[in-house]
Short mmCIF file of C-alpha atoms and ligand atoms in Angstrom, two decimals:
data_model
loop_
_atom_site.label_atom_id
_atom_site.label_comp_id
_atom_site.label_asym_id
_atom_site.label_seq_id
_atom_site.Cartn_x
_atom_site.Cartn_y
_atom_site.Cartn_z
CA MET A 76 -6.19 -4.59 40.34
CA ASN A 77 -3.54 -5.19 37.79
CA PRO A 78 -3.03 -2.23 35.23
CA MET A 79 -2.56 -3.58 31.84
CA ILE A 80 -1.98 -0.16 30.29
CA ARG A 81 -1.28 3.18 32.07
CA LEU A 82 -1.02 6.70 30.59
CA GLU A 83 0.96 9.38 32.51
CA LYS A 84 0.77 13.17 31.41
CA ILE A 85 -0.18 12.31 27.84
CA GLN A 86 -0.13 15.44 25.51
CA TYR A 87 -0.92 15.49 21.94
CA ALA A 88 -0.57 18.64 20.05
CA LYS A 89 -0.97 19.64 16.31
CA LYS A 90 0.16 23.21 15.23
CA ASP A 91 -0.17 24.69 18.74
CA ARG A 92 -3.47 23.07 19.33
CA THR A 93 -3.60 20.73 22.03
CA ILE A 94 -5.91 17.76 20.72
CA LEU A 95 -5.52 15.57 23.77
CA SER A 96 -4.50 15.90 27.37
CA ILE A 97 -4.83 13.02 29.64
CA PRO A 98 -3.06 13.33 33.05
CA SER A 99 -3.74 9.64 33.75
CA LEU A 100 -5.74 6.75 32.65
CA SER A 101 -5.17 2.90 33.31
CA ILE A 102 -6.80 0.25 32.09
CA THR A 103 -7.20 -3.12 33.99
CA GLN A 104 -6.20 -6.38 32.54
CA GLY A 105 -9.46 -8.17 31.33
CA GLU A 106 -11.69 -5.29 31.42
CA ILE A 107 -13.83 -3.67 28.65
CA LEU A 108 -13.52 0.17 28.64
CA GLY A 109 -15.87 1.87 26.84
CA MET A 110 -15.10 5.52 25.28
CA MET A 111 -17.75 8.05 24.30
CA GLY A 112 -17.65 11.59 23.19
CA PRO A 113 -18.62 14.17 20.47
CA ASN A 114 -17.05 14.11 17.02
CA GLY A 115 -13.66 15.69 17.20
CA ALA A 116 -13.10 14.84 20.93
CA GLY A 117 -10.10 12.94 20.43
CA LYS A 118 -11.32 9.28 20.82
CA SER A 119 -9.64 8.22 17.79
CA THR A 120 -6.21 9.68 18.47
CA LEU A 121 -6.49 8.29 21.95
CA VAL A 122 -6.87 4.99 20.52
CA LYS A 123 -3.85 5.35 18.08
CA ILE A 124 -1.60 6.74 21.01
CA LEU A 125 -2.64 3.59 23.18
CA SER A 126 -1.91 1.26 20.47
CA CYS A 127 1.37 3.16 19.66
CA LEU A 128 0.32 3.95 16.00
CA GLN A 129 0.87 7.39 16.90
CA THR A 130 3.54 9.22 19.05
CA PRO A 131 2.45 11.49 21.65
CA THR A 132 3.92 15.12 21.70
CA SER A 133 4.78 14.12 25.21
CA GLY A 134 3.90 11.66 28.16
CA LYS A 135 4.64 8.27 29.29
CA LEU A 136 3.01 4.77 28.39
CA TYR A 137 3.09 1.60 30.53
CA TYR A 138 2.45 -1.82 29.46
CA LYS A 139 2.08 -4.16 32.53
CA ASN A 140 3.97 -1.75 34.41
CA GLU A 141 6.90 -1.42 32.30
CA GLU A 142 7.44 1.92 30.46
CA LEU A 143 7.31 1.90 26.59
CA SER A 144 9.55 4.16 24.60
CA VAL A 145 6.79 5.67 22.90
CA SER A 146 8.40 6.82 19.83
CA ARG A 147 10.16 3.34 19.24
CA ILE A 148 7.97 0.44 20.19
CA PRO A 149 9.32 -3.12 19.73
CA LEU A 150 7.62 -5.01 16.88
CA GLU A 151 7.06 -7.90 19.40
CA GLN A 152 5.06 -5.49 21.65
CA ARG A 153 2.80 -4.21 18.86
CA ARG A 154 2.26 -7.84 17.80
CA LYS A 155 0.55 -8.38 20.99
CA TRP A 156 -2.14 -5.92 20.27
CA ALA A 157 -4.99 -5.67 17.53
CA VAL A 158 -6.42 -2.58 16.39
CA VAL A 159 -9.79 -1.91 14.38
CA LEU A 160 -9.22 1.34 13.05
CA GLN A 161 -12.33 3.75 12.44
CA GLN A 162 -11.89 3.76 8.68
CA THR A 163 -12.04 0.16 7.31
CA LEU A 164 -9.10 0.00 4.98
CA ILE A 165 -9.19 -3.47 3.23
CA PHE A 166 -6.39 -4.79 1.07
CA ASP A 167 -7.06 -5.29 -2.69
CA THR A 168 -7.30 -9.14 -2.62
CA THR A 169 -9.84 -11.81 -1.44
CA VAL A 170 -11.49 -11.78 1.81
CA PHE A 171 -9.57 -14.81 2.84
CA GLN A 172 -6.20 -13.15 2.40
CA ASN A 173 -7.43 -10.03 4.18
CA VAL A 174 -8.12 -11.92 7.47
CA ALA A 175 -5.14 -13.98 6.95
CA ALA A 176 -2.88 -10.92 6.82
CA GLY A 177 -1.68 -10.55 10.28
CA LEU A 178 -0.97 -14.10 10.33
CA LYS A 179 0.91 -14.26 7.40
CA ILE A 180 3.00 -11.06 8.59
CA ARG A 181 3.76 -13.24 11.62
CA ARG A 182 4.94 -16.06 9.59
CA VAL A 183 2.24 -18.82 10.81
CA ALA A 184 2.24 -21.96 9.00
CA LYS A 185 -0.41 -22.06 6.20
CA SER A 186 -2.22 -25.06 7.47
CA ILE A 187 -2.81 -22.93 10.87
CA ILE A 188 -3.69 -20.04 8.86
CA LYS A 189 -6.20 -21.85 6.87
CA GLU A 190 -7.90 -23.39 9.98
CA LYS A 191 -8.01 -20.00 11.90
CA VAL A 192 -9.39 -17.91 8.82
CA ASP A 193 -12.05 -20.46 8.19
CA TYR A 194 -12.96 -20.27 11.93
CA TRP A 195 -13.17 -16.64 12.11
CA LEU A 196 -14.97 -16.03 8.72
CA GLU A 197 -17.36 -18.66 10.27
CA GLN A 198 -17.73 -16.68 13.30
CA PHE A 199 -18.52 -13.46 11.55
CA GLY A 200 -20.90 -15.06 9.19
CA ILE A 201 -18.66 -14.20 6.03
CA SER A 202 -17.45 -17.81 4.99
CA HIS A 203 -19.39 -17.48 1.78
CA LEU A 204 -17.39 -14.47 0.87
CA ALA A 205 -13.88 -16.02 1.34
CA LYS A 206 -12.97 -15.84 -2.10
CA LYS A 207 -14.53 -12.56 -3.16
CA ASN A 208 -12.37 -9.59 -3.58
CA ALA A 209 -12.62 -7.70 -0.58
CA LYS A 210 -12.90 -4.28 -2.30
CA LEU A 211 -16.19 -5.18 -3.77
CA LEU A 212 -17.86 -5.76 -0.26
CA SER A 213 -20.58 -3.85 1.24
CA GLY A 214 -19.59 -1.39 4.23
CA GLY A 215 -20.98 -3.86 6.60
CA GLU A 216 -19.29 -6.63 5.13
CA ALA A 217 -15.86 -5.10 4.89
CA GLN A 218 -16.38 -4.03 8.86
CA ARG A 219 -16.74 -7.80 9.65
CA VAL A 220 -13.68 -8.61 7.58
CA ASN A 221 -12.00 -5.72 9.61
CA LEU A 222 -13.02 -7.38 12.94
CA ALA A 223 -12.04 -10.83 11.96
CA ARG A 224 -8.70 -9.54 10.85
CA ALA A 225 -8.08 -8.11 14.19
CA LEU A 226 -9.48 -10.98 16.36
CA ILE A 227 -7.63 -13.72 14.62
CA LEU A 228 -4.55 -12.36 16.20
CA ASN A 229 -5.70 -13.60 19.52
CA PRO A 230 -4.43 -10.39 21.05
CA GLU A 231 -3.80 -9.45 24.69
CA VAL A 232 -5.28 -6.01 24.12
CA LEU A 233 -7.85 -5.14 21.51
CA TYR A 234 -8.43 -1.75 20.42
CA LEU A 235 -11.93 -0.98 18.74
CA ASP A 236 -13.01 2.18 17.02
CA GLU A 237 -16.40 2.13 16.20
CA PRO A 238 -16.23 -1.32 14.96
CA PHE A 239 -20.15 -1.83 14.62
CA SER A 240 -21.05 1.50 12.98
CA ALA A 241 -21.82 0.12 9.61
CA LEU A 242 -23.69 -3.01 10.58
CA ASP A 243 -27.41 -3.60 10.21
CA TYR A 244 -29.32 -3.94 13.43
CA PRO A 245 -30.13 -7.88 13.50
CA THR A 246 -26.35 -8.44 12.67
CA LYS A 247 -25.03 -6.02 15.21
CA VAL A 248 -27.19 -7.72 17.95
CA LYS A 249 -25.92 -11.21 17.00
CA LEU A 250 -22.34 -9.99 16.75
CA LEU A 251 -22.31 -8.01 19.93
CA LYS A 252 -23.49 -11.14 21.72
CA ASP A 253 -20.79 -13.35 20.10
CA PHE A 254 -18.38 -10.75 20.46
CA LYS A 255 -18.80 -10.24 24.15
CA ALA A 256 -18.67 -13.95 24.81
CA ILE A 257 -15.35 -14.33 22.96
CA ILE A 258 -13.96 -11.28 24.69
CA LYS A 259 -14.89 -12.29 28.05
CA ASN A 260 -13.81 -15.97 27.46
CA THR A 261 -10.33 -15.01 26.24
CA GLU A 262 -10.22 -12.27 28.74
CA THR A 263 -9.03 -9.71 26.31
CA THR A 264 -8.60 -6.28 27.62
CA THR A 265 -10.65 -4.38 25.15
CA ILE A 266 -10.95 -0.61 24.59
CA PHE A 267 -14.31 0.17 22.89
CA VAL A 268 -15.13 3.47 21.11
CA SER A 269 -18.71 4.08 20.18
CA HIS A 270 -21.39 6.66 19.57
CA ASP A 271 -24.25 3.93 20.37
CA VAL A 272 -25.43 3.86 24.13
CA THR A 273 -26.88 0.40 23.64
CA GLU A 274 -23.61 -1.01 22.46
CA ILE A 275 -21.89 0.75 25.49
CA GLN A 276 -24.24 -0.47 27.95
CA PHE A 277 -24.15 -4.03 26.83
CA MET A 278 -20.46 -4.31 26.10
CA THR A 279 -18.61 -2.20 28.63
CA ASP A 280 -17.61 -2.45 32.28
CA ARG A 281 -16.35 0.86 32.63
CA LEU A 282 -16.96 4.09 30.58
CA ALA A 283 -14.85 7.15 29.99
CA ILE A 284 -16.35 10.37 28.76
CA LEU A 285 -14.01 12.24 26.23
CA MET A 286 -14.61 15.86 25.58
CA ASP A 287 -12.35 18.51 23.91
CA GLY A 288 -9.19 16.16 24.43
CA LYS A 289 -9.97 15.45 28.08
CA VAL A 290 -11.55 12.53 30.09
CA GLN A 291 -14.27 14.63 31.79
CA GLN A 292 -15.71 11.68 33.60
CA ILE A 293 -14.81 8.06 33.86
CA GLY A 294 -16.47 5.10 36.22
CA SER A 295 -18.62 2.01 35.84
CA THR A 296 -20.70 2.31 32.76
CA ALA A 297 -24.08 2.48 34.60
CA ASP A 298 -22.71 4.93 37.14
CA VAL A 299 -21.52 7.37 34.34
CA LEU A 300 -24.60 7.12 32.46
CA ASN A 301 -26.91 7.51 35.30
CA ASN A 302 -25.03 10.04 37.40
CA PRO A 303 -23.31 12.43 34.80
CA ASN A 304 -21.10 15.38 36.29
CA PRO A 305 -21.66 18.99 35.34
CA TYR A 306 -19.27 18.65 32.32
CA THR A 307 -20.89 15.61 30.87
CA ALA A 308 -24.47 16.03 31.97
CA SER A 309 -25.90 17.73 28.54
CA PHE A 310 -23.73 15.24 26.32
CA ILE A 311 -25.29 12.20 28.21
CA HIS A 312 -28.65 13.75 28.47
CA ASP A 313 -28.57 14.37 24.63
CA MET A 314 -27.61 10.73 24.12
CA SER A 315 -30.14 9.23 26.27
CA LEU A 316 -32.96 10.96 24.80
CA HIS A 317 -33.17 8.55 21.84
CA ILE A 318 -33.29 5.31 24.05
CA GLU A 319 -36.31 6.44 25.79
CA MET B 87 -2.04 3.84 -53.45
CA ASP B 88 -0.02 1.32 -55.56
CA LEU B 89 2.84 2.19 -53.43
CA LEU B 90 1.17 0.84 -50.28
CA ILE B 91 -0.27 -1.99 -51.80
CA GLU B 92 3.04 -3.02 -53.48
CA GLY B 93 4.85 -2.39 -50.42
CA LEU B 94 2.10 -4.57 -48.31
CA LYS B 95 2.61 -7.51 -50.63
CA LYS B 96 6.38 -7.37 -50.66
CA ALA B 97 6.45 -6.80 -46.79
CA ILE B 98 4.23 -10.03 -46.39
CA GLU B 99 6.21 -12.22 -48.84
CA MET B 100 9.47 -11.06 -46.91
CA LEU B 101 7.76 -12.05 -43.48
CA ILE B 102 6.74 -15.33 -44.81
CA SER B 103 9.89 -16.24 -46.38
CA GLY B 104 11.64 -15.74 -43.11
CA ASP B 105 14.61 -13.56 -43.96
CA PRO B 106 17.41 -14.10 -41.46
CA GLU B 107 18.66 -10.88 -41.48
CA ILE B 108 15.13 -9.42 -40.53
CA PHE B 109 14.81 -11.96 -37.69
CA GLU B 110 18.41 -11.11 -36.53
CA ILE B 111 17.39 -7.22 -36.15
CA THR B 112 13.98 -8.62 -34.33
CA TRP B 113 15.58 -10.67 -32.09
CA LEU B 114 18.45 -8.00 -30.93
CA THR B 115 15.62 -5.47 -30.70
CA LEU B 116 13.84 -7.73 -28.22
CA LYS B 117 17.13 -8.49 -26.29
CA VAL B 118 18.25 -4.84 -26.05
CA SER B 119 14.85 -3.42 -25.02
CA LEU B 120 13.97 -5.96 -22.64
CA THR B 121 17.36 -5.90 -20.80
CA ALA B 122 17.02 -2.11 -20.51
CA VAL B 123 13.55 -2.33 -19.31
CA LEU B 124 14.39 -5.17 -16.69
CA VAL B 125 17.40 -2.97 -15.49
CA SER B 126 15.32 0.17 -15.24
CA THR B 127 12.66 -1.74 -13.48
CA PHE B 128 14.98 -3.46 -10.82
CA ILE B 129 16.54 -0.10 -10.07
CA GLY B 130 13.41 2.15 -10.63
CA ILE B 131 10.76 0.52 -8.46
CA PRO B 132 13.00 0.57 -5.28
CA ALA B 133 14.14 3.98 -6.24
CA GLY B 134 10.45 4.96 -6.71
CA VAL B 135 9.43 3.39 -3.34
CA ILE B 136 12.08 5.15 -1.41
CA LEU B 137 11.16 8.56 -3.12
CA GLY B 138 7.57 8.08 -2.55
CA LEU B 139 7.63 6.83 1.14
CA ILE B 140 10.52 8.47 2.65
CA SER B 141 11.01 12.27 3.34
CA PHE B 142 14.69 13.21 3.24
CA PRO B 143 16.42 16.55 2.68
CA GLY B 144 16.59 17.47 -0.99
CA ARG B 145 13.65 15.02 -2.17
CA ARG B 146 11.95 17.72 -3.96
CA PHE B 147 15.21 18.53 -5.89
CA VAL B 148 15.45 14.87 -6.77
CA LEU B 149 11.86 14.86 -7.77
CA ILE B 150 12.24 17.71 -10.07
CA LEU B 151 15.12 15.93 -11.59
CA ILE B 152 13.17 12.65 -12.28
CA ASN B 153 10.21 14.68 -13.63
CA ILE B 154 12.56 16.44 -16.15
CA GLY B 155 14.07 13.12 -17.01
CA MET B 156 10.97 11.81 -17.92
CA GLY B 157 10.79 13.96 -20.66
CA LEU B 158 14.34 13.73 -21.70
CA PRO B 159 14.75 13.91 -25.42
CA PRO B 160 16.30 10.45 -26.57
CA VAL B 161 18.81 12.54 -28.61
CA VAL B 162 20.05 14.22 -25.53
CA ALA B 163 20.50 11.10 -23.78
CA GLY B 164 22.40 9.64 -26.82
CA LEU B 165 24.60 12.52 -26.77
CA TRP B 166 25.50 12.16 -23.02
CA ILE B 167 26.28 8.28 -23.42
CA THR B 168 28.37 9.14 -26.70
CA MET B 169 30.38 11.42 -24.84
CA LEU B 170 30.75 9.02 -21.81
CA LEU B 171 31.83 6.25 -24.03
CA TRP B 172 33.89 8.38 -26.51
CA ARG B 173 37.58 7.33 -27.05
CA SER B 174 38.79 10.08 -24.86
CA GLY B 175 35.87 9.99 -22.52
CA PRO B 176 35.53 8.63 -19.01
CA LEU B 177 34.63 5.13 -20.08
CA GLY B 178 36.53 5.41 -23.47
CA SER B 179 39.03 2.78 -22.65
CA PHE B 180 36.44 0.01 -22.64
CA SER B 181 35.42 0.77 -26.24
CA LEU B 182 31.61 0.33 -25.59
CA LEU B 183 30.48 2.88 -28.31
CA TYR B 184 28.67 1.39 -31.11
CA SER B 185 27.80 -1.86 -29.24
CA PRO B 186 24.39 -3.19 -28.18
CA PHE B 187 25.57 -2.29 -24.58
CA ALA B 188 25.58 1.61 -25.51
CA ILE B 189 22.06 1.33 -26.68
CA ILE B 190 21.00 -0.52 -23.72
CA MET B 191 22.61 2.34 -21.58
CA ALA B 192 20.84 4.81 -23.55
CA GLN B 193 17.54 3.16 -23.29
CA ILE B 194 18.06 2.74 -19.61
CA LEU B 195 18.63 6.61 -19.30
CA VAL B 196 15.08 7.29 -21.03
CA SER B 197 13.25 4.73 -19.27
CA LEU B 198 14.43 4.63 -15.80
CA PRO B 199 13.17 8.32 -14.97
CA ILE B 200 9.72 7.01 -16.13
CA ILE B 201 9.59 3.95 -14.05
CA ILE B 202 10.89 5.84 -10.85
CA GLY B 203 8.51 8.83 -11.54
CA LEU B 204 5.51 6.90 -12.02
CA THR B 205 6.08 4.53 -9.20
CA CYS B 206 7.00 7.31 -6.73
CA SER B 207 3.67 9.00 -7.57
CA ALA B 208 1.59 5.61 -7.01
CA PHE B 209 3.31 5.48 -3.49
CA GLN B 210 2.64 9.09 -2.86
CA GLN B 211 -0.91 8.52 -3.39
CA ILE B 212 -1.21 5.84 -0.88
CA ASP B 213 -3.67 6.66 1.79
CA GLU B 214 -1.57 7.44 5.13
CA LYS B 215 -4.36 5.39 7.09
CA MET B 216 -3.37 2.35 4.82
CA LEU B 217 0.06 2.81 6.43
CA LEU B 218 -1.41 2.98 10.00
CA GLN B 219 -3.56 -0.39 8.95
CA ILE B 220 -0.58 -2.48 7.83
CA LYS B 221 1.57 -1.16 10.95
CA SER B 222 -1.24 -2.17 13.28
CA LEU B 223 -1.09 -5.79 11.74
CA GLY B 224 2.59 -5.82 13.15
CA ALA B 225 4.39 -5.67 9.73
CA THR B 226 8.09 -4.97 9.60
CA ARG B 227 9.34 -2.19 7.27
CA LEU B 228 10.02 -4.75 4.63
CA GLN B 229 6.52 -6.44 4.89
CA THR B 230 4.85 -3.00 4.82
CA VAL B 231 6.44 -2.31 1.40
CA GLY B 232 5.53 -5.70 0.25
CA LEU B 233 1.99 -5.31 0.94
CA LEU B 234 2.00 -1.70 -0.25
CA VAL B 235 3.71 -2.72 -3.67
CA ARG B 236 0.63 -5.21 -3.77
CA GLU B 237 -1.91 -2.47 -3.38
CA VAL B 238 -0.50 -0.33 -6.17
CA LYS B 239 0.53 -3.21 -8.42
CA ILE B 240 -1.53 -1.76 -11.42
CA ALA B 241 0.10 1.51 -11.07
CA ILE B 242 3.64 -0.04 -11.12
CA LEU B 243 2.98 -2.28 -13.93
CA ALA B 244 1.71 0.93 -15.69
CA ALA B 245 5.02 2.32 -14.96
CA VAL B 246 6.70 -0.56 -16.71
CA ILE B 247 4.42 -0.60 -19.51
CA ALA B 248 5.23 3.24 -20.24
CA GLY B 249 8.90 2.49 -19.62
CA PHE B 250 8.91 -0.45 -22.31
CA GLY B 251 6.80 1.96 -24.49
CA ARG B 252 9.65 4.63 -24.46
CA VAL B 253 12.34 1.97 -25.18
CA ILE B 254 10.92 0.16 -27.93
CA ALA B 255 9.90 3.48 -29.80
CA GLU B 256 13.14 5.08 -29.20
CA VAL B 257 15.56 5.70 -32.09
CA GLY B 258 17.55 8.77 -31.84
CA ALA B 259 19.68 7.49 -29.13
CA ALA B 260 20.04 4.01 -30.62
CA MET B 261 21.24 5.75 -33.82
CA MET B 262 23.76 7.88 -32.22
CA VAL B 263 25.24 5.40 -29.68
CA GLY B 264 24.75 2.09 -31.74
CA GLY B 265 25.45 3.42 -35.22
CA ASN B 266 22.99 1.12 -36.82
CA ILE B 267 25.74 -1.30 -37.75
CA ARG B 268 24.64 -4.26 -39.99
CA GLY B 269 24.87 -7.48 -37.95
CA GLU B 270 25.97 -5.80 -34.73
CA THR B 271 23.79 -2.72 -33.49
CA ARG B 272 21.15 -2.62 -36.06
CA ILE B 273 17.58 -2.75 -34.44
CA LEU B 274 14.02 -2.30 -35.83
CA THR B 275 13.82 1.34 -35.25
CA THR B 276 17.17 2.27 -36.69
CA SER B 277 16.75 -0.02 -39.77
CA ILE B 278 13.33 1.57 -40.46
CA VAL B 279 14.72 4.96 -40.50
CA MET B 280 17.57 3.73 -42.93
CA GLU B 281 15.27 1.94 -45.15
CA VAL B 282 12.94 4.90 -45.54
CA SER B 283 15.75 7.22 -46.31
CA LYS B 284 16.72 4.77 -49.11
CA GLY B 285 13.20 4.69 -50.40
CA ASN B 286 12.81 0.91 -49.55
CA PHE B 287 9.11 1.48 -48.53
CA ASP B 288 8.45 -2.41 -48.60
CA VAL B 289 11.31 -3.49 -46.24
CA ALA B 290 10.30 -0.44 -43.87
CA LEU B 291 6.81 -1.77 -43.80
CA ALA B 292 7.89 -5.37 -43.05
CA LEU B 293 10.04 -4.14 -40.19
CA SER B 294 7.36 -1.80 -38.86
CA PHE B 295 4.94 -4.81 -38.62
CA LEU B 296 7.57 -6.59 -36.66
CA LEU B 297 8.26 -3.54 -34.46
CA MET B 298 4.53 -3.25 -33.78
CA SER B 299 3.89 -6.99 -33.19
CA LEU B 300 6.82 -6.78 -30.72
CA ALA B 301 5.32 -3.87 -28.90
CA PHE B 302 1.93 -5.47 -29.07
CA PHE B 303 2.97 -8.87 -27.61
CA ILE B 304 5.05 -7.40 -24.78
CA THR B 305 2.24 -4.98 -23.82
CA PHE B 306 -0.14 -7.47 -24.06
CA LEU B 307 1.56 -9.74 -21.66
CA LEU B 308 2.51 -6.96 -19.15
CA THR B 309 -1.15 -5.87 -19.37
CA ASN B 310 -2.46 -9.33 -18.46
CA LEU B 311 -0.25 -9.35 -15.65
CA GLN B 312 -1.47 -6.05 -14.63
CA GLN B 313 -5.54 -6.84 -14.93
CA ARG B 314 -4.80 -10.26 -13.19
CA ASN B 315 -7.90 -11.00 -10.88
N1 ATP C 518 -3.11 14.77 11.66
C1 ATP C 518 -4.08 15.78 12.17
N2 ATP C 518 -3.77 17.04 12.12
C2 ATP C 518 -4.56 17.81 12.39
N3 ATP C 518 -5.50 17.87 13.22
C3 ATP C 518 -5.75 16.59 13.34
C4 ATP C 518 -5.11 15.35 13.04
N4 ATP C 518 -5.57 14.26 13.48
C5 ATP C 518 -6.68 14.51 14.28
N5 ATP C 518 -6.85 15.93 14.36
C6 ATP C 518 -7.79 16.82 15.01
O1 ATP C 518 -8.01 16.29 16.34
C7 ATP C 518 -9.21 16.10 16.96
C8 ATP C 518 -9.56 14.86 17.29
O2 ATP C 518 -9.79 14.06 15.98
P1 ATP C 518 -10.24 12.36 16.48
O3 ATP C 518 -10.14 11.68 15.07
O4 ATP C 518 -9.49 11.75 17.48
O5 ATP C 518 -11.75 12.69 16.99
P2 ATP C 518 -12.93 11.70 17.43
O6 ATP C 518 -13.05 11.69 18.78
O7 ATP C 518 -12.50 10.00 16.92
O8 ATP C 518 -14.03 11.95 16.48
P3 ATP C 518 -15.13 11.08 15.75
O9 ATP C 518 -16.26 10.77 16.67
O10 ATP C 518 -15.58 12.09 14.51
O11 ATP C 518 -14.50 9.75 15.21
C9 ATP C 518 -10.25 16.69 15.89
O12 ATP C 518 -10.53 18.09 15.82
C10 ATP C 518 -9.28 16.54 14.61
O13 ATP C 518 -9.51 17.46 13.41
MG1 MG C 519 -13.00 8.78 15.68
#
């Protein structure tokens, strides 16, 4: 097993309050790791620390067994990853330009950008919106732009923080299927945060339950959902209620 | 009432006949104001960006100075520039007082704080999450600033428009440092003051039309730029 990313003794504190405390966590190359937990458990914080958008108070981060200096991540490193943040923040320009943003930043040739953007707009069923100002999109449309904007970068690691929360059910089902196929085909290592058990069951290989800033349980998705431990039992039980 | 109608008639005659002196004054006004606004914009926007995005010791103090500067009375600006350029002053040897250059300096002094201050507040209002979003796309610092400028384009152009408004309306400083010298430093505002004091309301009216047209035209262009898309 090849760890793509490994955390060691990561702590994140804000005003004396420990928000996150993870003794160790590793994510294997090509796997989809799910992450669930109550509001305020620290999922988004962990995603931001993993993707080096936020500096932990202490601890170490390894990428392909090489330690990264968490406070100064080289740009080339960050450009290998893509992040879909929980809050969809769209640039005040067209849908096309929004999806193209990351490639433009990487100074990719215009003709290639055009080709790729067209492809990804198609994948997410938003080709007809290409010329529309992205600020005028509905929540679900904006979320699809946000996903396309990340996937177009063909990242080695993909961080997704509740990427499907605003999608209607038919769109979600279709996207989930396509999405999983894309991720599996490209062997993209993925961290996937969600509150939706169905999404988690369908998408992820392993599942971590985060509560109060700690990983209370981690294992194969089916195993965690079927055999919760004493810490996670009530959370998983309450969640399972509405699938029965 | 007669005064107004007579004045209007004469003013229109004067504008139609194309009095060369009036156009010289207008042209100088345009050159001086635009130069001042351009300089203020090129210094003010980067300064506003830095002040809005980067925290450094003493930043609040600088912000207070800038905010005071936004309301700096033009006559005070005029006084400072006059003392700076006075024969025995620090820059006296260049004999720049009573030149268009001196007017430009004074106008920069009154418009620069406005452009810095308004640009800065535009950048301070940017959602911190927008910075994260841009960072996550792998942007360099310069690229980040470029993307943010596009996000707050409307507010930045509002800053430039406000700066231009201050410059084109300003008279106290231009009078003091320019001296309203015919053919050299006479601009629209200073000549309106002079004509009114001489009781030449018709000429003053004609000049005021020109001043307003100029303000209207430039603001129109800037607003179009601002509201594009
Ligand atoms: N910048 C900050 N300053 C202070 N507290 C913060 C900050 N960022 C996060 N927190 C706190 O850290 C905790 C974890 O937040 P986080 O956003 O990671 O939760 P989450 O698991 O993603 O929750 P949700 O399911 O609601 O998205 C919360 O209690 C939050 O209030
Ligand atoms: Mg969250």
